[in-house]
CSV table of C-alpha atoms in Angstrom, one decimal:
chain,number,residue,atom,x,y,z
Q,1,UNK,CA,99.4,101.6,8.7
Q,2,UNK,CA,95.5,103.3,7.7
Q,3,UNK,CA,92.5,102.0,10.1
Q,4,UNK,CA,89.1,103.5,8.1
Q,5,UNK,CA,86.0,103.0,10.7
Q,6,UNK,CA,82.8,103.2,9.6
Q,7,UNK,CA,80.2,103.8,12.2
Q,8,UNK,CA,76.9,100.8,10.7
Q,9,UNK,CA,74.4,102.7,13.2
Q,10,UNK,CA,76.0,106.7,12.3
Q,11,UNK,CA,75.5,106.0,8.5
Q,12,UNK,CA,72.4,106.7,6.9
Q,13,UNK,CA,72.8,106.3,3.1
Q,14,UNK,CA,68.9,107.9,2.8
Q,15,UNK,CA,69.5,110.8,4.5
Q,16,UNK,CA,73.3,112.2,2.7
Q,17,UNK,CA,74.3,112.7,-0.8
Q,18,UNK,CA,77.3,110.1,-0.9
Q,19,UNK,CA,79.5,112.5,0.4
Q,20,UNK,CA,82.0,110.5,1.5
Q,21,UNK,CA,81.8,108.7,-2.7
Q,22,UNK,CA,81.6,112.3,-4.4
Q,23,UNK,CA,84.1,113.7,-2.7
Q,24,UNK,CA,86.7,111.1,-2.2
Q,25,UNK,CA,90.6,112.3,-4.5
Q,26,UNK,CA,91.0,108.3,-5.8
Q,27,UNK,CA,87.7,107.9,-6.8
Q,28,UNK,CA,87.3,111.2,-8.7
Q,29,UNK,CA,91.0,109.6,-10.2
Q,30,UNK,CA,89.2,106.7,-11.2
Q,31,UNK,CA,90.5,104.0,-8.1
Q,32,UNK,CA,87.5,102.2,-6.2
Q,33,UNK,CA,89.0,103.9,-2.8
Q,34,UNK,CA,84.8,103.7,-1.4
Q,35,UNK,CA,82.9,101.3,-3.0
Q,36,UNK,CA,79.3,102.0,-1.8
Q,37,UNK,CA,77.1,98.6,-1.2
Q,38,UNK,CA,74.5,97.9,-3.8
Q,39,UNK,CA,72.3,96.6,-0.8
Q,40,UNK,CA,72.6,99.0,1.7
Q,41,UNK,CA,74.2,101.3,0.0
Q,42,UNK,CA,77.1,102.4,2.8
Q,43,UNK,CA,80.5,102.7,1.9
Q,44,UNK,CA,83.1,100.2,1.3
Q,45,UNK,CA,86.3,101.4,2.7
Q,46,UNK,CA,89.8,100.7,1.0
Q,47,UNK,CA,92.5,100.8,3.3
Q,48,UNK,CA,95.1,99.8,1.2
Q,49,UNK,CA,94.4,102.8,-1.1
Q,50,UNK,CA,93.0,105.8,0.7
Q,51,UNK,CA,95.2,108.4,1.2
Q,52,UNK,CA,94.6,109.8,4.3
Q,53,UNK,CA,93.8,112.7,3.5
Q,54,UNK,CA,90.1,113.3,5.5
Q,55,UNK,CA,87.9,114.7,2.8
Q,56,UNK,CA,85.7,111.7,3.3
Q,57,UNK,CA,85.4,112.3,7.2
Q,58,UNK,CA,84.6,116.4,6.8
Q,59,UNK,CA,81.8,115.7,4.2
Q,60,UNK,CA,80.1,112.7,5.8
Q,61,UNK,CA,77.0,114.6,7.8
Q,62,UNK,CA,76.4,111.6,11.1
Q,63,UNK,CA,80.0,111.3,11.8
Q,64,UNK,CA,79.7,107.9,10.2
Q,65,UNK,CA,83.5,108.0,9.1
Q,66,UNK,CA,87.1,107.6,11.3
Q,67,UNK,CA,90.5,107.4,9.2
Q,68,UNK,CA,93.7,107.3,11.4
Q,69,UNK,CA,97.1,106.4,10.9
Q,70,UNK,CA,98.5,104.2,13.0
Q,71,UNK,CA,102.2,102.3,13.4
Q,72,UNK,CA,103.3,100.4,10.3
Q,73,UNK,CA,104.5,97.4,13.3
Q,74,UNK,CA,100.7,97.0,14.6
Q,75,UNK,CA,100.3,95.2,11.7
Q,76,UNK,CA,101.5,92.4,13.1
Q,77,UNK,CA,99.6,92.7,16.3
Q,78,UNK,CA,96.4,93.1,15.1
Q,79,UNK,CA,94.3,90.3,17.6
Q,80,UNK,CA,91.0,90.8,16.1
Q,81,UNK,CA,89.0,92.3,13.7
Q,82,UNK,CA,84.8,92.3,13.4
Q,83,UNK,CA,84.6,93.7,9.5
Q,84,UNK,CA,86.2,95.1,7.1
Q,85,UNK,CA,85.6,98.4,8.5
Q,86,UNK,CA,85.1,97.5,12.1
Q,87,UNK,CA,86.2,98.0,15.1
Q,88,UNK,CA,89.8,96.3,15.6
Q,89,UNK,CA,92.0,95.5,18.6
Q,90,UNK,CA,95.8,95.4,19.3
Q,91,UNK,CA,97.6,93.1,21.2
Q,92,UNK,CA,96.6,91.8,24.5
Q,93,UNK,CA,97.1,92.1,28.4
Q,94,UNK,CA,98.5,88.8,30.1
Q,95,UNK,CA,96.3,87.4,32.9
Q,96,UNK,CA,99.7,86.5,34.9
Q,97,UNK,CA,99.5,84.0,37.9
Q,98,UNK,CA,99.8,85.6,41.9
Q,99,UNK,CA,99.1,89.2,40.2
Q,100,UNK,CA,96.0,91.3,40.0
Q,101,UNK,CA,96.5,93.1,36.6
Q,102,UNK,CA,94.6,95.4,36.1
Q,103,UNK,CA,93.2,97.7,32.9
Q,104,UNK,CA,93.3,101.5,32.5
Q,105,UNK,CA,91.9,103.1,29.2
Q,106,UNK,CA,89.2,104.3,27.8
Q,107,UNK,CA,85.5,102.6,27.3
Q,108,UNK,CA,85.2,102.1,23.9
Q,109,UNK,CA,88.5,100.8,23.4
Q,110,UNK,CA,88.2,96.9,22.6
Q,111,UNK,CA,87.9,95.8,26.3
Q,112,UNK,CA,85.0,93.6,26.0
Q,113,UNK,CA,86.7,91.8,23.3
Q,114,UNK,CA,89.9,91.6,25.2
Q,115,UNK,CA,87.7,89.4,27.6
Q,116,UNK,CA,86.0,87.6,25.2
Q,117,UNK,CA,89.3,86.3,23.8
Q,118,UNK,CA,90.8,85.7,26.8
Q,119,UNK,CA,88.3,83.6,27.8
Q,120,UNK,CA,88.0,81.9,24.9
Q,121,UNK,CA,84.3,82.8,23.9
Q,122,UNK,CA,85.8,84.1,20.9
Q,123,UNK,CA,88.9,83.1,18.5
Q,124,UNK,CA,90.7,86.1,17.6
Q,125,UNK,CA,91.5,85.7,13.7
Q,126,UNK,CA,94.4,88.5,13.5
Q,127,UNK,CA,93.1,91.1,11.3
Q,128,UNK,CA,91.6,88.6,8.8
Q,129,UNK,CA,87.9,89.0,9.7
Q,130,UNK,CA,87.0,86.7,6.7
Q,131,UNK,CA,87.9,84.3,8.0
Q,132,UNK,CA,85.0,82.2,9.5
Q,133,UNK,CA,87.2,78.7,9.9
Q,134,UNK,CA,90.0,80.7,12.5
Q,135,UNK,CA,91.3,78.5,14.8
Q,136,UNK,CA,93.1,78.5,18.1
Q,137,UNK,CA,97.1,77.1,16.8
Q,138,UNK,CA,97.5,79.9,14.2
Q,139,UNK,CA,96.4,82.0,17.2
Q,140,UNK,CA,99.0,80.8,19.3
Q,141,UNK,CA,102.0,80.7,16.2
Q,142,UNK,CA,101.3,84.0,15.9
Q,143,UNK,CA,102.5,85.2,19.6
Q,144,UNK,CA,106.0,85.0,21.6
Q,145,UNK,CA,106.9,82.7,23.8
Q,146,UNK,CA,105.7,83.6,27.1
Q,147,UNK,CA,103.0,83.8,29.8
Q,148,UNK,CA,100.2,84.8,27.2
Q,149,UNK,CA,100.8,82.3,24.8
Q,150,UNK,CA,100.9,79.5,27.4
Q,151,UNK,CA,97.6,80.7,28.7
Q,152,UNK,CA,95.8,80.0,24.9
Q,153,UNK,CA,97.4,76.6,25.1
Q,154,UNK,CA,95.3,75.5,28.2
Q,155,UNK,CA,92.7,78.0,26.5
Q,156,UNK,CA,92.7,75.5,23.3
Q,157,UNK,CA,92.8,72.6,26.0
Q,158,UNK,CA,89.7,73.3,27.5
Q,159,UNK,CA,91.4,73.8,30.3
Q,160,UNK,CA,90.8,77.9,31.3
Q,161,UNK,CA,87.1,78.6,33.0
Q,162,UNK,CA,86.1,82.4,33.9
Q,163,UNK,CA,84.2,84.4,35.8
Q,164,UNK,CA,82.9,88.2,34.8
Q,165,UNK,CA,81.9,90.7,37.4
Q,166,UNK,CA,79.5,92.6,34.5
Q,167,UNK,CA,80.4,96.6,34.7
Q,168,UNK,CA,76.5,97.0,34.7
Q,169,UNK,CA,75.1,96.1,37.7
Q,170,UNK,CA,72.3,98.4,37.4
Q,171,UNK,CA,70.7,96.1,34.8
Q,172,UNK,CA,69.9,93.0,37.3
Q,173,UNK,CA,67.3,93.8,38.3
Q,174,UNK,CA,65.6,93.6,34.8
Q,175,UNK,CA,67.2,90.5,34.2
Q,176,UNK,CA,67.6,88.4,37.4
Q,177,UNK,CA,64.3,87.4,39.5
Q,178,UNK,CA,64.2,86.0,43.2
Q,179,UNK,CA,66.1,87.0,46.2
Q,180,UNK,CA,69.5,87.6,46.8
Q,181,UNK,CA,70.0,84.1,48.7
Q,182,UNK,CA,67.9,82.2,45.4
Q,183,UNK,CA,70.9,83.8,43.4
Q,184,UNK,CA,74.1,83.1,45.4
Q,185,UNK,CA,73.4,79.8,46.1
Q,186,UNK,CA,73.1,78.8,42.3
Q,187,UNK,CA,76.5,79.9,41.3
Q,188,UNK,CA,78.5,78.5,44.8
Q,189,UNK,CA,81.3,76.3,43.4
Q,190,UNK,CA,83.4,76.4,45.8
Q,191,UNK,CA,81.2,76.3,49.0
Q,192,UNK,CA,81.7,79.8,50.2
Q,193,UNK,CA,78.2,80.8,50.1
Q,194,UNK,CA,78.1,82.3,54.3
Q,195,UNK,CA,82.1,83.3,54.0
Q,196,UNK,CA,81.2,85.0,51.3
Q,197,UNK,CA,78.9,86.9,52.4
Q,198,UNK,CA,80.1,87.6,55.3
Q,199,UNK,CA,83.0,89.4,54.2
Q,200,UNK,CA,81.3,91.6,51.9
Q,201,UNK,CA,78.7,92.5,54.6
Q,202,UNK,CA,75.1,91.7,52.4
Q,203,UNK,CA,74.7,88.5,54.9
Q,204,UNK,CA,71.6,91.1,55.8
Q,205,UNK,CA,70.4,91.6,52.6
Q,206,UNK,CA,69.9,88.0,51.7
Q,207,UNK,CA,66.1,87.8,51.8
Q,208,UNK,CA,65.9,91.0,49.3
Q,209,UNK,CA,64.5,90.9,45.8
Q,210,UNK,CA,67.4,91.9,43.5
Q,211,UNK,CA,64.6,94.7,42.8
Q,212,UNK,CA,65.5,95.4,46.5
Q,213,UNK,CA,68.7,96.5,46.7
Q,214,UNK,CA,70.7,99.2,46.3
Q,215,UNK,CA,73.0,100.4,44.1
Q,216,UNK,CA,76.3,99.7,46.6
Q,217,UNK,CA,74.8,96.4,47.7
Q,218,UNK,CA,74.2,95.4,43.7
Q,219,UNK,CA,77.5,95.8,43.0
Q,220,UNK,CA,78.4,93.6,46.1
Q,221,UNK,CA,75.6,90.8,45.6
Q,222,UNK,CA,77.3,90.5,42.1
Q,223,UNK,CA,81.3,90.7,42.9
Q,224,UNK,CA,80.2,88.2,45.9
Q,225,UNK,CA,78.1,85.8,43.2
Q,226,UNK,CA,81.7,86.0,41.0
Q,227,UNK,CA,83.9,85.1,43.9
Q,228,UNK,CA,81.5,82.1,44.5
Q,229,UNK,CA,82.5,81.1,41.3
Q,230,UNK,CA,84.7,78.0,41.1
Q,231,UNK,CA,87.2,79.3,38.0
Q,232,UNK,CA,91.0,80.3,36.3
Q,233,UNK,CA,90.4,82.9,35.6
Q,234,UNK,CA,88.4,86.3,37.7
Q,235,UNK,CA,87.6,89.4,36.0
Q,236,UNK,CA,85.6,92.3,38.0
Q,237,UNK,CA,84.2,95.1,35.2
Q,238,UNK,CA,84.6,97.9,37.2
Q,239,UNK,CA,84.1,96.8,40.7
Q,240,UNK,CA,84.2,99.7,42.9
Q,241,UNK,CA,81.2,101.8,41.4
Q,242,UNK,CA,78.4,102.8,43.8
Q,243,UNK,CA,80.7,101.2,46.7
Q,244,UNK,CA,82.1,104.5,49.7
Q,245,UNK,CA,85.9,104.3,50.8
Q,246,UNK,CA,85.5,101.6,53.3
Q,247,UNK,CA,83.5,99.0,50.9
Q,248,UNK,CA,86.0,100.0,48.5
Q,249,UNK,CA,88.8,98.7,50.6
Q,250,UNK,CA,87.1,95.3,51.8
Q,251,UNK,CA,87.2,95.0,48.3
Q,252,UNK,CA,90.6,95.3,48.0
Q,253,UNK,CA,91.8,92.7,50.1
Q,254,UNK,CA,88.8,90.4,49.3
Q,255,UNK,CA,90.3,90.8,45.7
Q,256,UNK,CA,93.8,90.9,46.8
Q,257,UNK,CA,93.8,87.7,48.9
Q,258,UNK,CA,91.6,86.2,45.4
Q,259,UNK,CA,94.6,86.5,43.9
Q,260,UNK,CA,97.2,84.4,45.7
Q,261,UNK,CA,95.5,80.9,44.4
Q,262,UNK,CA,93.9,82.1,41.2
Q,263,UNK,CA,94.3,84.7,37.7
Q,264,UNK,CA,92.8,88.6,38.5
Q,265,UNK,CA,91.6,91.0,36.1
Q,266,UNK,CA,90.7,94.4,37.0
Q,267,UNK,CA,89.2,96.9,34.8
Q,268,UNK,CA,88.8,99.9,37.0
Q,269,UNK,CA,88.6,103.9,36.2
Q,270,UNK,CA,89.8,105.5,39.9
Q,271,UNK,CA,92.9,105.4,40.1
Q,272,UNK,CA,93.6,105.2,44.1
Q,273,UNK,CA,91.8,102.1,43.6
Q,274,UNK,CA,93.8,100.9,40.4
Q,275,UNK,CA,97.1,101.8,42.8
Q,276,UNK,CA,96.2,100.1,46.0
Q,277,UNK,CA,94.8,97.3,44.3
Q,278,UNK,CA,96.9,95.9,41.1
Q,279,UNK,CA,100.6,94.8,41.2
Q,280,UNK,CA,101.0,95.3,37.0
Q,281,UNK,CA,98.7,97.4,34.6
Q,282,UNK,CA,98.1,97.0,30.4
Q,283,UNK,CA,96.8,101.0,29.3
Q,284,UNK,CA,94.5,100.7,26.5
Q,285,UNK,CA,93.9,103.5,24.1
Q,286,UNK,CA,93.2,105.1,20.7
Q,287,UNK,CA,89.3,105.9,18.7
Q,288,UNK,CA,85.9,104.6,20.6
Q,289,UNK,CA,84.4,102.5,18.7
Q,290,UNK,CA,87.7,102.1,15.9
Q,291,UNK,CA,90.7,100.4,17.6
Q,292,UNK,CA,91.5,100.2,20.6
Q,293,UNK,CA,95.6,99.2,21.2
Q,294,UNK,CA,96.6,97.3,24.8
Q,295,UNK,CA,100.7,97.9,25.6
Q,296,UNK,CA,102.8,95.8,27.4
Q,297,UNK,CA,102.4,95.7,31.6
Q,298,UNK,CA,104.1,97.7,33.8
Q,299,UNK,CA,104.2,98.2,37.1
Q,300,UNK,CA,100.8,99.6,38.7
Q,301,UNK,CA,102.7,103.6,39.9
Q,302,UNK,CA,104.5,103.9,36.0
Q,303,UNK,CA,101.1,103.3,34.1
Q,304,UNK,CA,99.2,105.5,36.3
Q,305,UNK,CA,101.6,108.7,35.5
Q,306,UNK,CA,101.9,107.3,32.5
Q,307,UNK,CA,98.4,107.8,31.8
Q,308,UNK,CA,98.5,111.1,33.2
Q,309,UNK,CA,100.9,112.0,31.2
Q,310,UNK,CA,99.6,110.8,28.1
Q,311,UNK,CA,102.2,110.1,26.6
Q,312,UNK,CA,104.1,106.7,26.2
Q,313,UNK,CA,107.5,106.8,25.6
Q,314,UNK,CA,108.4,103.3,25.0
Q,315,UNK,CA,106.6,103.6,21.7
Q,316,UNK,CA,106.8,107.3,21.2
Q,317,UNK,CA,102.8,107.8,21.3
Q,318,UNK,CA,100.6,110.1,22.7
Q,319,UNK,CA,97.9,109.0,23.5
Q,320,UNK,CA,95.9,112.6,24.7
Q,321,UNK,CA,96.3,116.2,23.5
Q,322,UNK,CA,97.5,117.9,26.6
Q,323,UNK,CA,98.4,115.7,30.7
Q,324,UNK,CA,96.3,115.1,33.1
Q,325,UNK,CA,97.0,117.7,36.1
Q,326,UNK,CA,95.5,118.3,39.4
Q,327,UNK,CA,95.2,121.8,40.5
Q,328,UNK,CA,96.1,122.6,44.1
Q,329,UNK,CA,91.8,123.7,45.1
Q,330,UNK,CA,92.2,127.0,46.9
Q,331,UNK,CA,90.8,128.5,49.9
Q,332,UNK,CA,87.0,129.9,49.1
Q,333,UNK,CA,84.7,131.5,51.7
Q,334,UNK,CA,81.5,129.7,53.4
Q,335,UNK,CA,79.4,132.7,51.8
Q,336,UNK,CA,79.6,133.2,47.8
Q,337,UNK,CA,76.2,134.2,46.4
Q,338,UNK,CA,72.8,134.7,48.0
Q,339,UNK,CA,71.3,131.1,50.2
Q,340,UNK,CA,69.2,129.1,47.6
Q,341,UNK,CA,67.6,126.9,50.0
Q,342,UNK,CA,67.9,125.8,53.4
Q,343,UNK,CA,66.7,123.2,55.6
Q,344,UNK,CA,66.9,122.6,59.5
Q,345,UNK,CA,65.9,118.9,61.5
Q,346,UNK,CA,64.4,117.3,58.6
Q,347,UNK,CA,63.0,114.0,59.2
Q,348,UNK,CA,61.9,111.2,57.2
Q,349,UNK,CA,60.7,107.5,57.7
Q,350,UNK,CA,60.9,105.1,55.0
Q,351,UNK,CA,60.6,101.5,56.2
Q,352,UNK,CA,62.8,100.6,58.8
Q,353,UNK,CA,64.8,104.0,58.3
Q,354,UNK,CA,64.3,106.8,59.5
Q,355,UNK,CA,66.5,109.6,58.5
Q,356,UNK,CA,67.3,113.0,60.5
Q,357,UNK,CA,69.3,116.3,59.6
Q,358,UNK,CA,70.7,119.4,61.8
Q,359,UNK,CA,70.3,122.9,59.7
Q,360,UNK,CA,72.1,123.9,56.9
Q,361,UNK,CA,72.1,126.0,53.6
Q,362,UNK,CA,73.4,126.2,50.1
Q,363,UNK,CA,75.2,129.3,48.1
Q,364,UNK,CA,75.1,130.1,44.8
Q,365,UNK,CA,78.8,129.6,43.7
Q,366,UNK,CA,79.2,126.9,45.8
Q,367,UNK,CA,79.8,123.4,45.4
Q,368,UNK,CA,79.4,120.8,48.6
Q,369,UNK,CA,80.0,118.0,49.3
Q,370,UNK,CA,77.7,115.0,51.3
Q,371,UNK,CA,80.0,112.1,52.2
Q,372,UNK,CA,79.7,108.9,54.6
Q,373,UNK,CA,79.0,105.3,53.7
Q,374,UNK,CA,76.0,103.8,51.5
Q,375,UNK,CA,73.3,103.1,53.2
Q,376,UNK,CA,72.7,106.1,55.5
Q,377,UNK,CA,70.1,108.4,53.8
Q,378,UNK,CA,72.3,111.0,51.7
Q,379,UNK,CA,69.9,110.2,48.1
Q,380,UNK,CA,66.8,110.2,51.6
Q,381,UNK,CA,68.2,113.6,51.5
Q,382,UNK,CA,69.1,114.6,48.6
Q,383,UNK,CA,65.1,114.2,47.1
Q,384,UNK,CA,63.8,115.6,50.0
Q,385,UNK,CA,65.4,118.6,48.8
Q,386,UNK,CA,64.5,118.2,45.2
Q,387,UNK,CA,61.2,117.3,46.3
Q,388,UNK,CA,61.1,113.8,45.5
Q,389,UNK,CA,60.0,113.0,48.8
Q,390,UNK,CA,57.9,114.8,51.5
Q,391,UNK,CA,59.3,115.3,54.6
Q,392,UNK,CA,57.3,113.9,57.9
Q,393,UNK,CA,58.7,117.0,59.9
Q,394,UNK,CA,61.1,119.9,59.9
Q,395,UNK,CA,61.6,123.2,57.3
Q,396,UNK,CA,63.2,123.7,54.1
Q,397,UNK,CA,63.0,126.7,52.1
Q,398,UNK,CA,64.1,127.2,48.3
Q,399,UNK,CA,64.5,129.7,46.0
Q,400,UNK,CA,64.9,128.1,42.9
Q,401,UNK,CA,63.7,125.1,41.0
Q,402,UNK,CA,66.1,122.0,41.5
Q,403,UNK,CA,67.3,119.4,39.1
Q,404,UNK,CA,68.0,115.9,41.3
Q,405,UNK,CA,70.6,113.3,38.9
Q,406,UNK,CA,69.6,110.3,40.8
Q,407,UNK,CA,71.9,107.4,41.8
Q,408,UNK,CA,71.0,104.3,39.1
């Protein structure tokens, strides 16, 4: 099975000489393997006529084409396809009862498409992108008997309600206005407002506006808003981002408690959180922006080890050129080079918060970690050292310019 994908945003017909069409061997032999659209000038690639030579991929000056060879058995597992040469998704994760189901894999592999299908927001077209009349009966008939098929029967009957904790919580201040209390009371369908805000440690933030929250506070507020919904399936997209280890373990406990009565799916990149949180894990792999393939669920430990190894033995597929290995950190001396920046007795007051530090220094060729709970002044200290903030007391000496990457 051959997959040909056009990156619509990359393709710029007005800034090229149609190299994909001009150099295509089948086109040169009189076959209509690549046809240029009369209106847009963009190519339409026939996957059945494509010989997989890769010449069009290499000749395209804008890196707009992807040609991949996939196992033929996947042809019957296609769930959704957006266009002739658009992204396609193979297989789906299964929301299991009384379990936390994890999804492990890179971004751009179709996790959002899978969530939209499972929530009923889109009806999967099973690869027939021209079928504008796709219905749930065809989807259900295409699936083998089992939990996923039963789930879609309930979706068809509109008996499934879902709640999604979005991935990019840093965008919430631009989309949502008002205080934390306003937002949470509006979505509270379980009458658990007080209990959940206390559990998540945000009860002291209720009168703050969304724009005043830090990254970790936005994350906990978004998780709280999701938990307050009374639905059948809960999706949590990267729930550990911005959170320190204490808060991550608190979230793990809350989500596991929720899974005792509800279906829960978690998308997470932190392997440690995934390991302790999930009962089952689906690996998703493929080509970013081209196709995504979900593997059957497996135990969490087996899924993580398989993902790190980069090889799926059941499918005989290598999903990565080489395995990910964790190297033992060698001992390093305290001072590896000349001193870059030093400080002592720093004091900085921001509203009700006051930062106080001892003495310290950073040297060339040295990596220094700063650990601690959110809200204790780590970012404030870094901003002072980088010159983003003035300090009220103490001293800082620096022999180099400093670049600062903000938290969000």
